Tab-separated table of C-alpha atoms and ligand atoms in Angstrom:
chain	number	residue	atom	x	y	z
N	1	UNK	CA	149.696	96.698	84.230
N	2	UNK	CA	148.353	93.693	82.272
N	3	UNK	CA	147.105	90.643	84.141
N	4	UNK	CA	145.966	87.237	82.989
N	5	UNK	CA	142.888	86.765	85.204
N	6	UNK	CA	141.207	89.538	87.160
N	7	UNK	CA	138.532	88.451	89.626
N	8	UNK	CA	136.159	91.206	90.610
N	9	UNK	CA	134.903	90.503	94.123
N	10	UNK	CA	136.876	89.224	97.099
N	11	UNK	CA	134.059	87.129	98.517
N	12	UNK	CA	133.600	83.385	98.908
N	13	UNK	CA	133.253	82.571	95.207
N	14	UNK	CA	136.039	84.963	94.164
N	15	UNK	CA	138.447	83.305	96.587
N	16	UNK	CA	137.701	79.759	95.455
N	17	UNK	CA	138.024	80.827	91.815
N	18	UNK	CA	141.350	82.518	92.535
N	19	UNK	CA	142.785	79.667	94.624
N	20	UNK	CA	141.825	76.993	92.086
N	21	UNK	CA	143.076	78.974	89.095
N	22	UNK	CA	146.332	79.839	90.871
N	23	UNK	CA	146.929	76.191	91.750
N	24	UNK	CA	146.598	75.549	88.002
N	25	UNK	CA	149.463	77.986	87.461
N	26	UNK	CA	147.454	81.024	86.424
N	27	UNK	CA	148.323	84.652	87.206
N	28	UNK	CA	145.447	85.883	89.359
N	29	UNK	CA	144.480	89.155	90.996
N	30	UNK	CA	141.408	89.834	93.143
N	31	UNK	CA	139.873	93.320	93.132
N	32	UNK	CA	137.702	94.109	96.149
N	33	UNK	CA	135.727	97.322	96.638
N	34	UNK	CA	135.772	97.218	100.447
N	35	UNK	CA	138.816	97.791	102.653
N	36	UNK	CA	138.866	94.073	103.518
N	37	UNK	CA	138.016	90.896	101.672
N	38	UNK	CA	135.443	88.285	102.765
N	39	UNK	CA	133.439	90.734	104.874
N	40	UNK	CA	130.220	88.829	104.252
N	41	UNK	CA	131.735	85.484	105.186
N	42	UNK	CA	132.735	87.025	108.523
N	43	UNK	CA	129.064	87.585	109.391
N	44	UNK	CA	127.756	84.232	108.187
N	45	UNK	CA	126.102	81.745	110.506
N	46	UNK	CA	125.754	84.405	113.215
N	47	UNK	CA	129.538	84.839	113.208
N	48	UNK	CA	130.139	81.069	113.223
N	49	UNK	CA	130.040	80.472	109.438
N	50	UNK	CA	127.820	77.611	108.388
N	51	UNK	CA	130.247	76.845	105.594
N	52	UNK	CA	128.468	73.928	103.946
N	53	UNK	CA	125.839	71.266	104.392
N	54	UNK	CA	126.647	67.561	104.083
N	55	UNK	CA	123.273	66.968	102.399
N	56	UNK	CA	123.769	69.543	99.620
N	57	UNK	CA	122.417	68.387	96.267
N	58	UNK	CA	120.574	69.861	93.304
N	59	UNK	CA	117.335	69.551	95.331
N	60	UNK	CA	118.448	72.419	97.569
N	61	UNK	CA	118.929	74.968	94.781
N	62	UNK	CA	116.482	77.136	92.848
N	63	UNK	CA	116.391	79.906	90.263
N	64	UNK	CA	114.075	82.583	88.943
N	65	UNK	CA	114.491	81.872	85.204
N	66	UNK	CA	113.833	78.185	85.887
N	67	UNK	CA	112.810	76.909	89.303
N	68	UNK	CA	115.226	73.983	89.015
N	69	UNK	CA	118.523	74.956	87.444
N	70	UNK	CA	120.723	72.503	85.467
N	71	UNK	CA	123.712	72.743	87.787
N	72	UNK	CA	124.235	69.091	88.788
N	73	UNK	CA	127.570	68.878	86.992
N	74	UNK	CA	128.861	72.000	88.718
N	75	UNK	CA	127.644	70.830	92.131
N	76	UNK	CA	129.220	67.407	91.646
N	77	UNK	CA	132.579	68.919	90.702
N	78	UNK	CA	133.103	70.123	94.274
N	79	UNK	CA	130.679	68.524	96.736
N	80	UNK	CA	130.262	69.449	100.379
N	81	UNK	CA	132.639	66.553	101.182
N	82	UNK	CA	135.209	68.108	98.827
N	83	UNK	CA	134.663	71.496	100.478
N	84	UNK	CA	135.292	70.026	103.928
N	85	UNK	CA	138.378	68.196	102.642
N	86	UNK	CA	139.626	71.435	101.068
N	87	UNK	CA	139.137	73.389	104.293
N	88	UNK	CA	140.682	70.648	106.428
N	89	UNK	CA	143.626	69.614	104.245
N	90	UNK	CA	144.519	72.898	102.583
N	91	UNK	CA	143.254	75.709	104.796
N	92	UNK	CA	143.757	73.944	108.163
N	93	UNK	CA	140.168	74.259	109.411
N	94	UNK	CA	138.630	71.367	111.330
N	95	UNK	CA	135.031	71.006	110.186
N	96	UNK	CA	132.302	70.142	112.644
N	97	UNK	CA	128.943	68.766	111.535
N	98	UNK	CA	125.994	69.905	113.634
N	99	UNK	CA	122.235	69.368	113.320
N	100	UNK	CA	120.574	68.958	109.906
N	101	UNK	CA	123.918	68.477	108.169
N	102	UNK	CA	125.158	72.006	108.854
N	103	UNK	CA	128.938	72.292	108.998
N	104	UNK	CA	130.880	74.929	110.970
N	105	UNK	CA	134.567	75.398	111.775
N	106	UNK	CA	135.320	73.650	115.070
N	107	UNK	CA	136.593	76.983	116.415
N	108	UNK	CA	133.035	78.327	116.112
N	109	UNK	CA	134.456	81.450	114.463
N	110	UNK	CA	133.765	82.672	110.935
N	111	UNK	CA	137.014	84.645	111.324
N	112	UNK	CA	138.919	81.325	111.107
N	113	UNK	CA	137.571	80.806	107.587
N	114	UNK	CA	138.365	84.388	106.590
N	115	UNK	CA	141.918	84.292	107.962
N	116	UNK	CA	142.517	80.784	106.618
N	117	UNK	CA	141.446	81.698	103.082
N	118	UNK	CA	143.296	84.995	103.117
N	119	UNK	CA	146.593	83.473	104.273
N	120	UNK	CA	146.260	80.529	101.902
N	121	UNK	CA	145.593	82.826	98.929
N	122	UNK	CA	148.567	84.982	99.829
N	123	UNK	CA	150.807	81.926	100.230
N	124	UNK	CA	149.851	80.860	96.700
N	125	UNK	CA	150.889	84.257	95.342
N	126	UNK	CA	147.420	85.617	94.612
N	127	UNK	CA	147.476	89.376	94.614
N	128	UNK	CA	144.619	91.056	96.476
N	129	UNK	CA	143.849	94.715	95.887
N	130	UNK	CA	141.278	96.194	98.266
N	131	UNK	CA	139.479	99.558	98.018
N	132	UNK	CA	139.214	98.955	94.281
N	133	UNK	CA	135.593	99.613	93.341
N	134	UNK	CA	135.129	98.524	89.731
N	135	UNK	CA	132.586	100.810	88.104
N	136	UNK	CA	133.381	100.241	84.441
N	137	UNK	CA	134.861	97.537	82.235
N	138	UNK	CA	135.687	98.245	78.613
N	139	UNK	CA	136.308	95.492	76.109
N	140	UNK	CA	139.247	96.201	73.891
N	141	UNK	CA	140.329	94.007	70.983
N	142	UNK	CA	141.916	91.175	73.036
N	143	UNK	CA	141.748	92.591	76.551
N	144	UNK	CA	139.498	94.173	79.115
N	145	UNK	CA	140.185	97.585	80.628
N	146	UNK	CA	138.942	97.529	84.238
N	147	UNK	CA	138.355	100.965	85.689
N	148	UNK	CA	137.834	101.814	89.350
N	149	UNK	CA	135.628	104.549	90.772
N	150	UNK	CA	138.764	106.646	91.391
N	151	UNK	CA	139.902	106.068	87.774
N	152	UNK	CA	142.664	103.486	88.346
N	153	UNK	CA	142.971	101.008	85.503
N	154	UNK	CA	144.004	97.387	85.124
N	155	UNK	CA	144.233	95.522	81.834
N	156	UNK	CA	143.188	91.864	81.912
N	157	UNK	CA	142.924	89.000	79.473
N	158	UNK	CA	140.081	87.332	81.383
N	159	UNK	CA	137.570	88.833	83.780
N	160	UNK	CA	135.498	87.018	86.399
N	161	UNK	CA	132.459	88.708	87.897
N	162	UNK	CA	132.179	87.300	91.435
N	163	UNK	CA	130.467	90.364	92.846
N	164	UNK	CA	127.653	88.612	94.737
N	165	UNK	CA	124.035	89.742	94.826
N	166	UNK	CA	122.533	92.871	96.367
N	167	UNK	CA	121.628	91.731	99.855
N	168	UNK	CA	123.414	93.227	102.893
N	169	UNK	CA	124.933	95.933	100.635
N	170	UNK	CA	127.030	97.364	103.471
N	171	UNK	CA	129.107	94.169	103.320
N	172	UNK	CA	130.089	94.981	99.743
N	173	UNK	CA	127.605	93.302	97.428
N	174	UNK	CA	125.643	96.340	96.285
N	175	UNK	CA	124.388	94.988	92.960
N	176	UNK	CA	127.070	96.791	90.947
N	177	UNK	CA	128.093	93.481	89.365
N	178	UNK	CA	124.729	93.304	87.612
N	179	UNK	CA	125.395	96.711	86.013
N	180	UNK	CA	128.823	95.566	84.846
N	181	UNK	CA	127.235	92.455	83.300
N	182	UNK	CA	124.510	94.553	81.672
N	183	UNK	CA	127.154	96.772	80.075
N	184	UNK	CA	128.179	93.630	78.120
N	185	UNK	CA	124.636	92.922	76.961
N	186	UNK	CA	123.691	90.469	79.698
N	187	UNK	CA	120.244	90.611	81.237
N	188	UNK	CA	119.360	90.192	84.900
N	189	UNK	CA	116.286	88.303	86.097
N	190	UNK	CA	113.887	89.715	88.650
N	191	UNK	CA	115.787	89.973	91.950
N	192	UNK	CA	114.088	88.907	95.183
N	193	UNK	CA	115.522	88.920	98.713
N	194	UNK	CA	115.592	85.489	100.308
N	195	UNK	CA	116.540	83.917	103.654
N	196	UNK	CA	114.854	86.892	105.141
N	197	UNK	CA	112.098	87.976	107.504
N	198	UNK	CA	108.675	87.989	105.866
N	199	UNK	CA	105.803	90.441	105.862
N	200	UNK	CA	102.382	88.969	106.599
N	201	UNK	CA	98.824	90.284	106.447
N	202	UNK	CA	98.458	92.693	109.385
N	203	UNK	CA	95.215	91.477	110.956
N	204	UNK	CA	96.637	87.946	111.312
N	205	UNK	CA	99.575	89.111	113.450
N	206	UNK	CA	98.148	92.152	115.221
N	207	UNK	CA	99.343	92.447	118.821
N	208	UNK	CA	101.717	89.485	118.579
N	209	UNK	CA	104.948	91.488	118.161
N	210	UNK	CA	107.768	90.006	120.239
N	211	UNK	CA	106.077	86.651	120.878
N	212	UNK	CA	108.234	83.586	120.260
N	213	UNK	CA	106.925	80.081	119.845
N	214	UNK	CA	108.278	76.733	118.753
N	215	UNK	CA	106.200	75.909	115.721
N	216	UNK	CA	105.938	73.774	112.640
N	217	UNK	CA	105.284	75.823	109.529
N	218	UNK	CA	103.990	74.421	106.248
N	219	UNK	CA	104.178	76.527	103.103
N	220	UNK	CA	101.501	76.423	100.420
N	221	UNK	CA	101.645	78.302	97.126
N	222	UNK	CA	100.815	78.304	93.444
N	223	UNK	CA	103.362	76.788	91.095
N	224	UNK	CA	104.041	78.065	87.558
N	225	UNK	CA	101.023	76.075	86.247
N	226	UNK	CA	98.743	77.895	88.686
N	227	UNK	CA	98.223	74.781	90.821
N	228	UNK	CA	97.941	75.331	94.564
N	229	UNK	CA	100.331	72.913	96.236
N	230	UNK	CA	101.793	72.056	99.623
N	231	UNK	CA	105.475	72.953	99.272
N	232	UNK	CA	107.381	72.027	102.398
N	233	UNK	CA	107.346	71.958	106.191
N	234	UNK	CA	109.957	73.197	108.657
N	235	UNK	CA	109.993	73.394	112.422
N	236	UNK	CA	111.869	75.744	114.718
N	237	UNK	CA	111.561	79.051	116.462
N	238	UNK	CA	108.938	81.463	115.131
N	239	UNK	CA	109.072	85.112	116.144
N	240	UNK	CA	106.281	87.616	115.482
N	241	UNK	CA	107.425	91.111	114.484
N	242	UNK	CA	105.452	94.297	113.873
N	243	UNK	CA	105.393	93.572	110.121
N	244	UNK	CA	105.252	89.785	110.005
N	245	UNK	CA	107.291	86.800	111.046
N	246	UNK	CA	110.921	85.989	111.661
N	247	UNK	CA	112.980	83.347	113.478
N	248	UNK	CA	114.942	80.386	112.190
N	249	UNK	CA	111.880	78.526	110.886
N	250	UNK	CA	111.055	81.552	108.697
N	251	UNK	CA	114.633	81.859	107.435
N	252	UNK	CA	114.529	78.172	106.497
N	253	UNK	CA	111.201	78.305	104.704
N	254	UNK	CA	111.540	81.764	103.093
N	255	UNK	CA	113.215	80.208	100.036
N	256	UNK	CA	109.741	79.399	98.671
N	257	UNK	CA	108.673	83.034	98.352
N	258	UNK	CA	110.526	83.881	95.086
N	259	UNK	CA	109.331	80.809	93.187
N	260	UNK	CA	105.679	80.380	94.190
N	261	UNK	CA	102.745	82.775	93.932
N	262	UNK	CA	100.194	83.501	96.674
N	263	UNK	CA	102.309	81.923	99.379
N	264	UNK	CA	100.464	81.039	102.567
N	265	UNK	CA	101.876	79.529	105.739
N	266	UNK	CA	100.019	77.135	107.969
N	267	UNK	CA	101.370	77.337	111.504
N	268	UNK	CA	101.124	74.490	113.970
N	269	UNK	CA	101.723	75.947	117.438
N	270	UNK	CA	101.643	72.518	119.108
N	271	UNK	CA	103.463	70.200	116.689
N	272	UNK	CA	104.239	67.625	119.399
N	273	UNK	CA	100.545	66.680	119.687
N	274	UNK	CA	98.031	65.438	117.145
N	275	UNK	CA	94.731	67.213	116.650
N	276	UNK	CA	92.896	64.498	118.603
N	277	UNK	CA	95.387	64.599	121.478
N	278	UNK	CA	94.957	68.376	121.773
N	279	UNK	CA	91.182	67.969	121.650
N	280	UNK	CA	91.372	65.599	124.645
N	281	UNK	CA	93.829	67.887	126.480
N	282	UNK	CA	91.548	70.913	126.020
N	283	UNK	CA	88.452	68.982	127.066
N	284	UNK	CA	90.271	67.992	130.264
N	285	UNK	CA	91.221	71.631	130.837
N	286	UNK	CA	87.548	72.573	130.545
N	287	UNK	CA	86.994	70.456	133.675
N	288	UNK	CA	90.155	71.404	135.585
N	289	UNK	CA	89.755	75.137	134.919
N	290	UNK	CA	85.952	75.234	135.122
N	291	UNK	CA	85.977	78.087	137.663
N	292	UNK	CA	88.055	80.384	135.457
N	293	UNK	CA	87.494	82.483	132.350
N	294	UNK	CA	88.901	81.997	128.855
N	295	UNK	CA	91.662	84.441	129.758
N	296	UNK	CA	93.287	81.557	131.711
N	297	UNK	CA	92.521	78.751	129.259
N	298	UNK	CA	95.959	78.575	127.651
N	299	UNK	CA	97.949	79.315	130.814
N	300	UNK	CA	100.944	76.976	130.796
N	301	UNK	CA	100.231	75.695	127.287
N	302	UNK	CA	101.320	78.424	124.896
N	303	UNK	CA	102.429	82.023	125.408
N	304	UNK	CA	99.557	83.742	127.265
N	305	UNK	CA	99.103	86.583	124.761
N	306	UNK	CA	99.268	84.129	121.869
N	307	UNK	CA	96.696	81.904	123.590
N	308	UNK	CA	94.285	84.801	123.999
N	309	UNK	CA	94.833	85.829	120.389
N	310	UNK	CA	94.144	82.285	119.159
N	311	UNK	CA	91.034	82.062	121.338
N	312	UNK	CA	89.648	85.162	119.641
N	313	UNK	CA	90.724	83.885	116.220
N	314	UNK	CA	88.690	80.728	116.921
N	315	UNK	CA	85.608	82.939	117.221
N	316	UNK	CA	85.433	83.284	121.012
N	317	UNK	CA	85.454	87.043	121.229
N	318	UNK	CA	84.864	87.465	124.973
N	319	UNK	CA	87.772	86.361	127.132
N	320	UNK	CA	85.424	86.867	130.114
N	321	UNK	CA	83.501	83.783	128.978
N	322	UNK	CA	83.537	81.028	131.580
N	323	UNK	CA	85.664	78.017	130.594
N	324	UNK	CA	82.971	75.523	131.642
N	325	UNK	CA	80.631	77.050	129.029
N	326	UNK	CA	82.910	75.935	126.189
N	327	UNK	CA	81.163	73.580	123.798
N	328	UNK	CA	82.913	70.644	122.106
N	329	UNK	CA	82.464	72.492	118.845
N	330	UNK	CA	84.263	75.563	120.185
N	331	UNK	CA	87.084	73.346	121.450
N	332	UNK	CA	87.349	71.856	117.962
N	333	UNK	CA	87.630	75.354	116.478
N	334	UNK	CA	90.370	76.219	118.976
N	335	UNK	CA	92.225	73.006	118.034
N	336	UNK	CA	92.052	73.944	114.360
N	337	UNK	CA	93.392	77.423	115.102
N	338	UNK	CA	96.222	75.942	117.161
N	339	UNK	CA	97.189	73.346	114.562
N	340	UNK	CA	96.369	75.121	111.305
N	341	UNK	CA	96.731	78.866	111.748
N	342	UNK	CA	96.910	80.300	108.220
N	343	UNK	CA	98.617	83.538	107.233
N	344	UNK	CA	99.242	85.022	103.803
N	345	UNK	CA	102.789	86.179	103.076
N	346	UNK	CA	102.665	89.489	101.262
N	347	UNK	CA	106.322	90.443	100.894
N	348	UNK	CA	109.843	90.064	102.231
N	349	UNK	CA	111.554	92.519	104.523
N	350	UNK	CA	113.866	93.697	101.738
N	351	UNK	CA	117.468	93.309	100.607
N	352	UNK	CA	119.037	95.113	103.550
N	353	UNK	CA	118.153	92.293	105.914
N	354	UNK	CA	118.228	89.398	103.449
N	355	UNK	CA	121.050	86.890	103.525
N	356	UNK	CA	120.789	86.045	99.849
N	357	UNK	CA	119.528	87.413	96.509
N	358	UNK	CA	117.350	85.130	94.406
N	359	UNK	CA	117.803	85.766	90.687
N	360	UNK	CA	120.736	87.226	88.783
N	361	UNK	CA	122.440	86.504	85.476
N	362	UNK	CA	120.243	83.910	83.730
N	363	UNK	CA	122.021	80.582	83.301
N	364	UNK	CA	120.777	80.538	79.688
N	365	UNK	CA	123.324	83.322	79.033
N	366	UNK	CA	126.203	81.314	80.501
N	367	UNK	CA	127.977	78.221	79.198
N	368	UNK	CA	127.477	75.688	81.988
N	369	UNK	CA	130.535	73.690	80.896
N	370	UNK	CA	132.859	76.466	82.104
N	371	UNK	CA	130.711	79.367	83.488
N	372	UNK	CA	131.775	81.519	80.546
N	373	UNK	CA	129.566	84.310	79.220
N	374	UNK	CA	127.793	83.426	75.977
N	375	UNK	CA	127.818	87.119	75.075
N	376	UNK	CA	131.418	88.200	75.571
N	377	UNK	CA	134.605	86.205	75.081
N	378	UNK	CA	136.745	85.753	78.212
N	379	UNK	CA	134.081	87.002	80.628
N	380	UNK	CA	133.081	84.572	83.411
N	381	UNK	CA	130.743	84.402	86.417
N	382	UNK	CA	130.803	82.694	89.810
N	383	UNK	CA	128.683	82.710	92.959
N	384	UNK	CA	125.549	84.547	93.899
N	385	UNK	CA	125.606	86.905	90.890
N	386	UNK	CA	124.224	83.948	88.913
N	387	UNK	CA	120.553	83.012	89.002
N	388	UNK	CA	121.079	80.258	91.588
N	389	UNK	CA	120.154	80.370	95.244
N	390	UNK	CA	120.002	77.741	97.914
N	391	UNK	CA	118.050	76.960	101.026
N	392	UNK	CA	119.231	78.186	104.414
N	393	UNK	CA	121.755	75.895	106.116
N	394	UNK	CA	125.147	76.208	104.416
N	395	UNK	CA	123.868	75.704	100.860
N	396	UNK	CA	124.636	79.230	99.618
N	397	UNK	CA	128.250	79.209	100.682
N	398	UNK	CA	128.516	75.727	99.183
N	399	UNK	CA	127.309	77.205	95.871
N	400	UNK	CA	129.905	79.972	96.158
N	401	UNK	CA	132.732	77.467	96.823
N	402	UNK	CA	131.518	75.022	94.159
N	403	UNK	CA	130.970	77.539	91.371
N	404	UNK	CA	134.291	79.198	92.244
N	405	UNK	CA	136.137	75.890	92.153
N	406	UNK	CA	134.433	74.786	88.917
N	407	UNK	CA	135.249	78.062	87.219
N	408	UNK	CA	138.817	78.238	88.569
N	409	UNK	CA	139.507	74.770	87.186
N	410	UNK	CA	138.154	75.725	83.764
N	411	UNK	CA	139.755	79.145	83.428
D	501	FAD	C1	124.208	87.934	107.377
D	501	FAD	C2	124.454	86.798	106.406
D	501	FAD	C3	124.615	85.508	106.918
D	501	FAD	C4	124.803	84.437	106.032
D	501	FAD	N1	125.029	83.198	106.549
D	501	FAD	C5	125.257	82.167	105.712
D	501	FAD	C6	125.603	80.877	106.231
D	501	FAD	O1	125.795	80.700	107.440
D	501	FAD	N2	125.777	79.880	105.333
D	501	FAD	C7	125.647	80.054	103.983
D	501	FAD	O2	125.799	79.106	103.225
D	501	FAD	N3	125.399	81.274	103.458
D	501	FAD	C8	125.213	82.323	104.296
D	501	FAD	N4	124.981	83.570	103.762
D	501	FAD	C9	125.003	83.730	102.287
D	501	FAD	C10	126.440	83.709	101.761
D	501	FAD	O3	127.249	84.508	102.584
D	501	FAD	C11	126.498	84.220	100.314
D	501	FAD	O4	125.612	83.467	99.521
D	501	FAD	C12	127.916	84.111	99.746
D	501	FAD	O5	128.809	84.858	100.532
D	501	FAD	C13	127.960	84.584	98.297
D	501	FAD	O6	129.289	84.584	97.870
D	501	FAD	P1	129.758	85.472	96.619
D	501	FAD	O7	131.212	85.334	96.532
D	501	FAD	O8	128.951	85.140	95.441
D	501	FAD	O9	129.353	86.952	97.028
D	501	FAD	P2	129.855	87.852	98.259
D	501	FAD	O10	130.297	86.983	99.368
D	501	FAD	O11	128.780	88.821	98.488
D	501	FAD	O12	131.144	88.566	97.692
D	501	FAD	C14	131.089	89.516	96.671
D	501	FAD	C15	132.264	90.451	96.847
D	501	FAD	O13	132.351	91.288	95.719
D	501	FAD	C16	132.660	92.613	96.138
D	501	FAD	N5	132.173	93.527	95.089
D	501	FAD	C17	130.893	93.721	94.704
D	501	FAD	N6	130.832	94.601	93.689
D	501	FAD	C18	132.114	94.982	93.430
D	501	FAD	C19	132.694	95.875	92.497
D	501	FAD	N7	131.950	96.536	91.625
D	501	FAD	N8	134.036	96.043	92.525
D	501	FAD	C20	134.815	95.353	93.396
D	501	FAD	N9	134.301	94.491	94.298
D	501	FAD	C21	132.972	94.295	94.322
D	501	FAD	C22	131.912	92.742	97.444
D	501	FAD	O14	132.422	93.772	98.235
D	501	FAD	C23	132.108	91.354	98.046
D	501	FAD	O15	133.258	91.277	98.839
D	501	FAD	C24	124.811	84.666	104.627
D	501	FAD	C25	124.679	85.962	104.134
D	501	FAD	C26	124.510	87.017	105.021
D	501	FAD	C27	124.378	88.408	104.465
């Protein structure tokens, strides 16, 4: 069987490539290793699918080869507005913008996106072959021979690798696409899990497992010139785990880990108050709670266990100390601990739990006018397999749709 365009990977980017190419009259087949397509999309946004972000721009994307990747043209070819228009006008999904520009289907179900894309692709005549795990591709004179794990073969004129990264491998993206690319002489950058829970130095989180707090977190790190800089600040829910920190604020800010060295977070446990306001509040508590011990000092202010931990971190070792013995200087130290609690990030929690893979096929090996391989004629890439990743909040799916659309149009 000889086909014009074979897309390896029935994920978000593979579908947009296929749909766009098919609308341009191309013969397209999608090969998917799992028994169903779009398995990852089904789990996105906690099952609600944060399909794009209205604020998406080049500022939200990063790479390992270069921190800022030259992808403006690709992003502009299919903006988040275009994605919403596509889903509304062609797939029949009503898009609903929520906080911070995040867009979800109005149904609140990722399954709507999966079904919509699947039915639309079928209606266009795109063939989808599931349970086809591509383990080898051979380049013949004018064609590619695509070989599955169980030795089935398909001949294709053009091949698209839309195989994703290597995070959440049970959903299909097991990193095999990188091996296929390597077999054609491509290299792969360092791969780092991102949008993921983070591991922190043990002594700074000891005993805090399970504690949740609303917090503002500021990331600091060293850039490529070795300069220590303040990177960004996010607020949201922070959750302490036995190995580090999690929660939506961590997912949002974790994008900094792959591109900066010696990352440290400064946590503000009371972002609604300034340092001076907290100082006055705590001084007042010294009077109100004068008959109690430090064990009670944070009662009703922050989580009790967290309060006791922060008290000790501020240098007040004995919780049996009477509150009325607190000096102004000690209160100042407590304020600093509350507003500027610093922890070093030592690692991520790995690919299994990461939403996205940072790194991939370097963009220097790809023609950015058409996402064509510079190494092999008629080989193309789309989606997360490329060295582009976005912040949390709909930006990664937007990259998958955009790169898929851009490639599909140019195939
Ligand atoms: C739990 C979770 C939640 C997420 N939530 C969001 C969110 O709300 N918003 C957002 O923007 N992003 C989110 N993401 C990230 C987003 O889903 C991905 O960035 C996006 O799906 C990448 O699309 P892709 O097409 O490049 O790769 P994938 O969607 O991973 O698709 C790749 C496909 O290729 C197939 N494949 C791989 N190798 C082979 C092979 N050798 N042969 C045949 N088939 C193969 C895989 O089975 C898979 O179906 C989330 C990710 C996860 C894991």
